XYZ file of C-alpha atoms in Angstrom:
447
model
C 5.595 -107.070 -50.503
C 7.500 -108.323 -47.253
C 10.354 -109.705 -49.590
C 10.678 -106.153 -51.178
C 10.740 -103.895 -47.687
C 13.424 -106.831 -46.335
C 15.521 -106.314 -49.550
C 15.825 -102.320 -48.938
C 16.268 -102.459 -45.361
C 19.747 -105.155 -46.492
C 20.235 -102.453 -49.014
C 20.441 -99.069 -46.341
C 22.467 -101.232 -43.827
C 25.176 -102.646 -46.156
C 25.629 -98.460 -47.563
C 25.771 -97.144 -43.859
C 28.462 -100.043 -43.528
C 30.475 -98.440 -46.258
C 31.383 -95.827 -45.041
C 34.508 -94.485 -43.618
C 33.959 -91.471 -41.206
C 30.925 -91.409 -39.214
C 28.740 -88.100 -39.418
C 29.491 -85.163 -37.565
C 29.000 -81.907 -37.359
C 30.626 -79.033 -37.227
C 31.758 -76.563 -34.215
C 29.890 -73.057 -34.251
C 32.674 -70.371 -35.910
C 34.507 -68.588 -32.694
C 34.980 -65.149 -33.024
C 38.163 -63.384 -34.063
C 40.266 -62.576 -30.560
C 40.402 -58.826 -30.113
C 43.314 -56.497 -30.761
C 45.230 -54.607 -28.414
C 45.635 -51.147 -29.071
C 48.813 -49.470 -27.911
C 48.860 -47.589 -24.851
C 48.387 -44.034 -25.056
C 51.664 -41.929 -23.494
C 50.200 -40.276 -19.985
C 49.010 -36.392 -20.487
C 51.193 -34.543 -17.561
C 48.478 -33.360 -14.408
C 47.402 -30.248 -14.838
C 47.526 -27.892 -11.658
C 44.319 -27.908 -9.673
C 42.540 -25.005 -9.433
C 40.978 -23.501 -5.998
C 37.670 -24.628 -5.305
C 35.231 -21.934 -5.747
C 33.416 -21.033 -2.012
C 29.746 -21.834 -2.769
C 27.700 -18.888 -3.655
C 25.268 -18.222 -0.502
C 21.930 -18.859 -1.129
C 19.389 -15.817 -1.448
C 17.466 -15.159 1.789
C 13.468 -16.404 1.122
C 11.207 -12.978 1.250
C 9.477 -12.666 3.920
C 7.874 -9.117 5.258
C 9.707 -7.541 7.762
C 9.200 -7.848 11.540
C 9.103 -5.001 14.260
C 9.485 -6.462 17.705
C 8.746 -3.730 20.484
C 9.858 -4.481 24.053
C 7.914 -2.184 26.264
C 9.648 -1.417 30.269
C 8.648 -4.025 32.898
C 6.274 -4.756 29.887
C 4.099 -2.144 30.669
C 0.475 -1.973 28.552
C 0.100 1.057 26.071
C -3.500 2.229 27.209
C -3.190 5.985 26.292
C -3.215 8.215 23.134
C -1.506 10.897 25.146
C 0.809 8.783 27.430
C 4.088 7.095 26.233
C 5.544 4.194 27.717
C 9.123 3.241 27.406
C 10.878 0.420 25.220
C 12.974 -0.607 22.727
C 12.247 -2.008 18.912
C 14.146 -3.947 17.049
C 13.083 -4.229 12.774
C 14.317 -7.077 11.142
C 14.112 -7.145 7.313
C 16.347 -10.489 6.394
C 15.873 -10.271 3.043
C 16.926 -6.650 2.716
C 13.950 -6.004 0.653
C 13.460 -2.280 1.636
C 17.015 -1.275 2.966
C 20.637 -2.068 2.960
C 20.579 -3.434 6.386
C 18.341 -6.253 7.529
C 18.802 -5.404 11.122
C 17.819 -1.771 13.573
C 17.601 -1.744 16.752
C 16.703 1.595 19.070
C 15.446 2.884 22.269
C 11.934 4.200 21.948
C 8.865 5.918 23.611
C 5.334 4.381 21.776
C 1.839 5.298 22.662
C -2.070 4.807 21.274
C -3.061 6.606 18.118
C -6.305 7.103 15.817
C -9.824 8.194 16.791
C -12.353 4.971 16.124
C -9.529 2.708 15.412
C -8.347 3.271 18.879
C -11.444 1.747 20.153
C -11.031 -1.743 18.373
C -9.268 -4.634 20.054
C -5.793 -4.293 17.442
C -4.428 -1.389 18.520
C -2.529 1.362 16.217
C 0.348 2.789 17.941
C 2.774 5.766 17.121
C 6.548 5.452 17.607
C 8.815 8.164 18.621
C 12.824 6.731 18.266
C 15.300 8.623 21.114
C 17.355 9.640 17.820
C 16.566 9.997 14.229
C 17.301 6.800 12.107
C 16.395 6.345 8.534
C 13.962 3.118 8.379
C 13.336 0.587 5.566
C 15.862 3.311 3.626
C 13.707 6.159 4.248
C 14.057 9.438 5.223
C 15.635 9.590 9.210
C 12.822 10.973 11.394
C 12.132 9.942 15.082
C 8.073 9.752 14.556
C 6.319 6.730 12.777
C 3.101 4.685 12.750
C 1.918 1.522 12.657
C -1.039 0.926 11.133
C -3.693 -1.521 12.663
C -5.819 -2.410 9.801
C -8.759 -4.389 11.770
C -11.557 -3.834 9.866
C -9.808 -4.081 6.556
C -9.750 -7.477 5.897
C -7.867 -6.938 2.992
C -5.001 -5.471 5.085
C -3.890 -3.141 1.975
C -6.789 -0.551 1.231
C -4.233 2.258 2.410
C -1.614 1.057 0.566
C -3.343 0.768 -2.254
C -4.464 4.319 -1.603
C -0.864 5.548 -1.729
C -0.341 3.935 -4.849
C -2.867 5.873 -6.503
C -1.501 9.273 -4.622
C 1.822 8.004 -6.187
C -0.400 7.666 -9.930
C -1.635 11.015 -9.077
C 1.363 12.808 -8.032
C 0.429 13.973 -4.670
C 3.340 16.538 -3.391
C 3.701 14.110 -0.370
C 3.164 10.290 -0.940
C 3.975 8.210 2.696
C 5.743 4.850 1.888
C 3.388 1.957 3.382
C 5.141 -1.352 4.296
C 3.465 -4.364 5.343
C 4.753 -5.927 8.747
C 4.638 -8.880 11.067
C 4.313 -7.036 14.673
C 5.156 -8.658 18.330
C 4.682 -6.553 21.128
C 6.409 -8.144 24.192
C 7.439 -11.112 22.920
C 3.292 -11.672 21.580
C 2.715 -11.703 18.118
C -0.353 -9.105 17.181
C -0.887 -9.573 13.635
C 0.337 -7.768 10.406
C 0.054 -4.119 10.602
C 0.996 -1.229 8.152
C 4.460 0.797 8.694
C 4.645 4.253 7.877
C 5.765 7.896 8.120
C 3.916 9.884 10.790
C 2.245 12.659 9.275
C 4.281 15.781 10.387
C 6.242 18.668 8.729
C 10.149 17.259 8.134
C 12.467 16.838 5.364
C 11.107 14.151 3.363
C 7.435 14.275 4.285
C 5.203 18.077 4.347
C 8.776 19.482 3.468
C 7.683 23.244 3.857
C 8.621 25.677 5.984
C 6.546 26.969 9.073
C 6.067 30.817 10.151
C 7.870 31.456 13.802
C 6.340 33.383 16.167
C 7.678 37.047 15.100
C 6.040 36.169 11.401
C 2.745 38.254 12.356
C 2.667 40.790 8.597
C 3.932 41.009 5.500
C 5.071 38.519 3.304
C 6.513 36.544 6.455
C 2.726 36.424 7.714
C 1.819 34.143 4.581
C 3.217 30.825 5.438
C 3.728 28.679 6.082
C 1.092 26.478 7.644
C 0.119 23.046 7.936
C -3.861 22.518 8.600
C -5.975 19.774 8.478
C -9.426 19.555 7.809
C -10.941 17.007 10.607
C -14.557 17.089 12.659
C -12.673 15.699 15.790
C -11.098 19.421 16.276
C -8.833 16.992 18.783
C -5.651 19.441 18.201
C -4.380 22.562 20.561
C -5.735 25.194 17.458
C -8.720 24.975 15.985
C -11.667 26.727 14.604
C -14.690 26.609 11.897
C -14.961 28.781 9.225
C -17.975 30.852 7.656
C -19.179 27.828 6.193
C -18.684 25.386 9.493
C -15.925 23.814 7.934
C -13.788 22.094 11.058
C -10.024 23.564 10.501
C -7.343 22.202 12.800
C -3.751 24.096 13.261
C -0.923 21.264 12.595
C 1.685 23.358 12.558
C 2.575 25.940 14.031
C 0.150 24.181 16.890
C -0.159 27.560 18.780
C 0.030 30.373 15.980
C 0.156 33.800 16.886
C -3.679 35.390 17.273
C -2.225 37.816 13.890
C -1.516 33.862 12.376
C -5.135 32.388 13.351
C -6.845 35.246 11.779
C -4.787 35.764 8.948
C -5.616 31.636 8.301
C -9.452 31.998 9.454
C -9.585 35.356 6.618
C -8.300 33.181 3.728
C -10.589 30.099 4.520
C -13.370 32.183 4.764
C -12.566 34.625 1.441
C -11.719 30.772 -0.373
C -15.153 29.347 0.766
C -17.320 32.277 -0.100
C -15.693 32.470 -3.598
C -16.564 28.645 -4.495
C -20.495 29.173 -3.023
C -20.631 32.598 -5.161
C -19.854 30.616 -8.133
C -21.808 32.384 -10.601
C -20.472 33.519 -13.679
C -16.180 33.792 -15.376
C -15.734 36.673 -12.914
C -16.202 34.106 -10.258
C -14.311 31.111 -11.286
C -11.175 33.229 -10.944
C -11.560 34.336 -7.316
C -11.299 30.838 -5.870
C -8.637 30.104 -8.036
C -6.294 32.866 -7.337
C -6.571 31.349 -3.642
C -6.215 27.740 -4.057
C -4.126 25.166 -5.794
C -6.512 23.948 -8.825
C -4.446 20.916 -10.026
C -3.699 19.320 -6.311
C -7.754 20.696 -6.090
C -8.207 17.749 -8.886
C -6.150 15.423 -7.637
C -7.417 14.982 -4.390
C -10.668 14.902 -6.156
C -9.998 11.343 -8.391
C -8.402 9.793 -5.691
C -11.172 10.649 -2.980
C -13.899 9.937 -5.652
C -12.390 6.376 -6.739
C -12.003 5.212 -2.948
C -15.467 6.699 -2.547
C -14.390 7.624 0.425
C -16.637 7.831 3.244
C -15.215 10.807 4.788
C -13.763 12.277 1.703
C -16.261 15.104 1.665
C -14.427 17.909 3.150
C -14.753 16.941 6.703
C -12.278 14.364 7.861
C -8.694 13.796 6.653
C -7.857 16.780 4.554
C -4.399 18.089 4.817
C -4.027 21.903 3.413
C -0.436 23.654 3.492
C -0.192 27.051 2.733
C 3.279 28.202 1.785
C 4.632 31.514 1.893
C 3.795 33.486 -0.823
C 1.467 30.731 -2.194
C -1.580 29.467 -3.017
C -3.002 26.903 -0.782
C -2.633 23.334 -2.070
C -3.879 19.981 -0.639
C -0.261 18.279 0.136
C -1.239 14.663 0.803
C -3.921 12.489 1.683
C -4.266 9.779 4.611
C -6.296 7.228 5.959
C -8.535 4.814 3.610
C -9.135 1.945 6.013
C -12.966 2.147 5.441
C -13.125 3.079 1.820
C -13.315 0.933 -1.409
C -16.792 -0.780 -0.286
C -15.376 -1.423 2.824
C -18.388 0.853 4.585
C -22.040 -0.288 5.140
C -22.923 3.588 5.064
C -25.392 3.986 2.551
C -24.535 2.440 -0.774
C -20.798 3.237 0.176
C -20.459 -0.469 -0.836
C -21.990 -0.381 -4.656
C -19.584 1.140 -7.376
C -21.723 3.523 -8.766
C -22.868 6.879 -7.897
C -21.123 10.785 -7.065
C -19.562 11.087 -3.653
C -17.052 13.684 -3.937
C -18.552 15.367 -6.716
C -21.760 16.788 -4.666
C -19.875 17.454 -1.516
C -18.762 20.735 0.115
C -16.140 23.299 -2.559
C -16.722 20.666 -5.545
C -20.461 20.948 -6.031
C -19.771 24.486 -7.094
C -16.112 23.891 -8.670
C -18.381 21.832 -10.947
C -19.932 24.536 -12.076
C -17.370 25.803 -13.594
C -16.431 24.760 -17.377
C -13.150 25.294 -16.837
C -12.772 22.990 -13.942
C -14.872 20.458 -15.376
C -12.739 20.523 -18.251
C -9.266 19.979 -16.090
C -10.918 17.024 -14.112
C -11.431 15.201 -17.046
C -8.117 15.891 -18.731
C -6.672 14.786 -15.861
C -8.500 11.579 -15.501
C -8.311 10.969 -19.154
C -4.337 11.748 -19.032
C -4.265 8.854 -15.658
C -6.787 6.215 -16.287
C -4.410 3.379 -18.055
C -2.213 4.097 -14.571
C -5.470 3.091 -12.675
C -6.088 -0.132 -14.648
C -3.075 -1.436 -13.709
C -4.233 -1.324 -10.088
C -4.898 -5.147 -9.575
C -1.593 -5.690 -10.400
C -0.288 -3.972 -8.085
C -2.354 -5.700 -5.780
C -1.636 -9.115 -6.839
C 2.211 -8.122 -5.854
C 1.186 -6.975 -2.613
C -0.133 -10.180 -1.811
C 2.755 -11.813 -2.838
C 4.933 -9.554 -0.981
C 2.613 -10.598 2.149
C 3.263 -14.527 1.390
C 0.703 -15.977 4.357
C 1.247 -13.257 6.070
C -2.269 -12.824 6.068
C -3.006 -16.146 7.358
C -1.096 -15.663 10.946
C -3.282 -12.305 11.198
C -6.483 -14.112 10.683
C -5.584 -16.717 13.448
C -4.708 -13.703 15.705
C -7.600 -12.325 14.806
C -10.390 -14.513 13.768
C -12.595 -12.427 12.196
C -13.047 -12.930 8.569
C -16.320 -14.748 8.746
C -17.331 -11.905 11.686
C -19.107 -8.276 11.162
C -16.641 -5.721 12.765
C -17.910 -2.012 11.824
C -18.067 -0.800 9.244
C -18.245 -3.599 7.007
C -20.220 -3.712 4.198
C -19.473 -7.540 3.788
C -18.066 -10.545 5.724
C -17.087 -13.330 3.272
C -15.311 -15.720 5.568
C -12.105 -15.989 3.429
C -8.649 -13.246 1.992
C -9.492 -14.769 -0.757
C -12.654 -13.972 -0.883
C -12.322 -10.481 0.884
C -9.569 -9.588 -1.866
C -11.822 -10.643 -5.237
C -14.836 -8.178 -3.086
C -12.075 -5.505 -3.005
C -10.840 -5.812 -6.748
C -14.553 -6.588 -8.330
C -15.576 -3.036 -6.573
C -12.547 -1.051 -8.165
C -12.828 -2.335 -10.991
C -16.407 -1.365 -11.754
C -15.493 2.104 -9.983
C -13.120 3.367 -12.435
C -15.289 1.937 -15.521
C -18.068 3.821 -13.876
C -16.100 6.605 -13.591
C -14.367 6.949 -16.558
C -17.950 6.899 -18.346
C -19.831 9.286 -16.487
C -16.892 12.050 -16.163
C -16.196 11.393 -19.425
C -19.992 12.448 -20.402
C -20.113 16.098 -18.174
């Protein structure tokens, strides 16, 4: 076996021996080298065009601001005393007008009867010249709106919103605002036209002082219904209804007792209510539709002082029937009143109360309420929409208020409820309208 394995090792050694080139191996293949291309001919420059100016970019939205520099900064501690100043409004964004800047001399005093009393204060403006503000019409007179015990800050303007729906003959604009008085911030308050007979706002015309018979005796006037009797004219009728002269504010004594007569014939036709003959006495006197409108959107706030005793604006044109022009002030309404069960949903408030327990009594009327309301009730559910963009349009406004005034977890009167958040305060505001109206819409529906 050795001999054999010797003999094959000879046999390998002697065949390597033979031959001629010794194994190798071959180089990897190298790729081919690339290929030029030509170069291209040059394209000639082209001229260079101006560089565009960068397109500004849009102011943020923010609400406006009224800053009001009083003399020697002097306190406002009257209703009936005005103090000297200046105010400037700044509205960057140019949200409500064209410009985002006025600026004015002023005079600017207290206002309101319990609102007065709470510590943010409601003022009135009166501008040395007419100007036209946030783009509306140019007056010298305007309000600002303290809000206190609406936590929501926008019952009022909500309000408006459903005179607007309702078609009111006068609807003020309402414009939230960031307010500093003297260089202090006081919170956000409500901007709007003071109540008054102008162009623009109860845009009739008043009797002068020779309009004493005739046709010229007739109108017109501007009254308001309101338990204070705080105004220069005033008397009750028949029925102890308060009745306050606007305007004229001193009529003629052949002007107060042509005014006393027809609130007095007016008020004994709705409590004689009886039979046909009698449904068309009060209405040859009075306005029915603005009657019915003032009616859904008193009923709907159920508003505290809706019942023919606070609040109630009456014109009476010449040659006219009375009508109720606008309304005003809803601070309290809405549930926001611990009142009895002014804070549930359900239930009659304006309905029962003085003139429209006995307008209800007549089929006619009845019928016209709830055409009406029929004819406006998809307008009304798209209220908390509109107040979902209102509390955009305040975008934490709210929240420097509240640390002004740190009162959302606090009772201030009247409140029903204290929840301790907007938030929360907002959802209480929206759950109770929107059970209102369904309420509403069933049980008018069913007279």
């Amino acid at each position: 076996m050795k001999k054999i394995c010797l003999l094959l090792t000879f046999c390998m050694l002697a065949l390597f021996a033979g031959c001629e080139d010794p194994l190798v191996i071959p180089p990897a293949l190298e790729e081919d080298p690339p290929v030029e291309e030509p170069e291209k001919p040059s394209e000639p420059e082209k001229p260079s065009e101006p560089e565009k100016e960068p397109e500004p970019e849009p102011v943020p939205y923010s609400i406006p601001v009224v800053r009001i520099t009083t003399e020697n900064g002097a306190k406002i501690e009257s209703k009936e005393d005005y103090v000297n100043g200046t105010v400037r409004i700044e509205d960057p964004s140019k949200h409500f007008s064209s410009v985002d800047v006025y600026e004015g001399t002023m005079r600017i005093r207290g206002r309101g009867n319990s609102t007065w009393g709470m510590p943010k204060k409601p003022y009135r403006i009166k501008l040395d010249e007419k100007a036209s503000l946030f783009g509306l019409a140019p007056e010298k007179d305007w309000v600002l709106l303290a809000n206190y015990s609406d936590k929501t800050l926008m019952r009022n303007i909500v309000a408006m919103e459903l005179s607007r729906i309702c078609g009111m003959k006068w609807t003020p604009t309402l414009i939230s605002v960031d307010v500093y008085l003297n260089e202090e911030y006081i919170g956000v308050y409500t901007f709007t036209e003071h109540k008054e007979v102008a162009e623009g706002r109860v845009d009739i015309e008043i009797v002068e002082e020779g309009d004493n018979g005739g046709e010229a005796l007739t109108g017109g006037y501007y009254l308001e219904i309101e338990e204070a009797m705080d105004e220069t004219t005033c008397f009750k009728t028949r029925f102890d209804t308060p009745v306050m002269f606007q305007d004229p504010e001193e009529p003629t004594a052949e002007q107060l007792a042509y005014v006393k007569d027809l609130m007095d014939r007016f008020e004994l036709a709705v409590e004689n209510i009886q039979n046909e003959r009698d449904y068309i006495r009060y209405r040859e006197l009075f306005d029915i539709p603005s009657l019915i409108n003032y009616y859904i959107i008193k009923e709907i706030a159920k508003d505290p002082d809706g019942n023919i005793r606070k609040s109630t604006f009456i014109t009476k044109e010449r040659g006219k029937k009375m009508e109720m022009y606008h309304v005003w002030d809803f601070d309290i309404t809405m549930g926001n009143c611990n009142y009895t069960n002014f804070e549930k949903p359900d239930g009659w408030q304006i309905k029962g109360a003085k003139w429209y327990n006995k307008m209800f009594q007549d089929p006619s009327f009845v019928k016209e309420v709830k055409d009406r309301w029929n004819e406006l009730y998809p307008k009304f559910l798209e209220i908390p929409d509109y107040v979902e963009e209102q509390i955009a349009l305040l975008d934490g406004a709210q929240d420097r208020n509240f640390e002004r005034w740190d009162i959302l977890d606090k009772y201030v009167w009247p409140n029903a409820v204290w929840l301790g958040t907007y938030e929360a305060e907002v959802e209480f505001f929206l759950d109770f309208y929107t059970r209102r109206i369904e309420w509403l819409n069933k049980q008018l529906n069913a007279l």
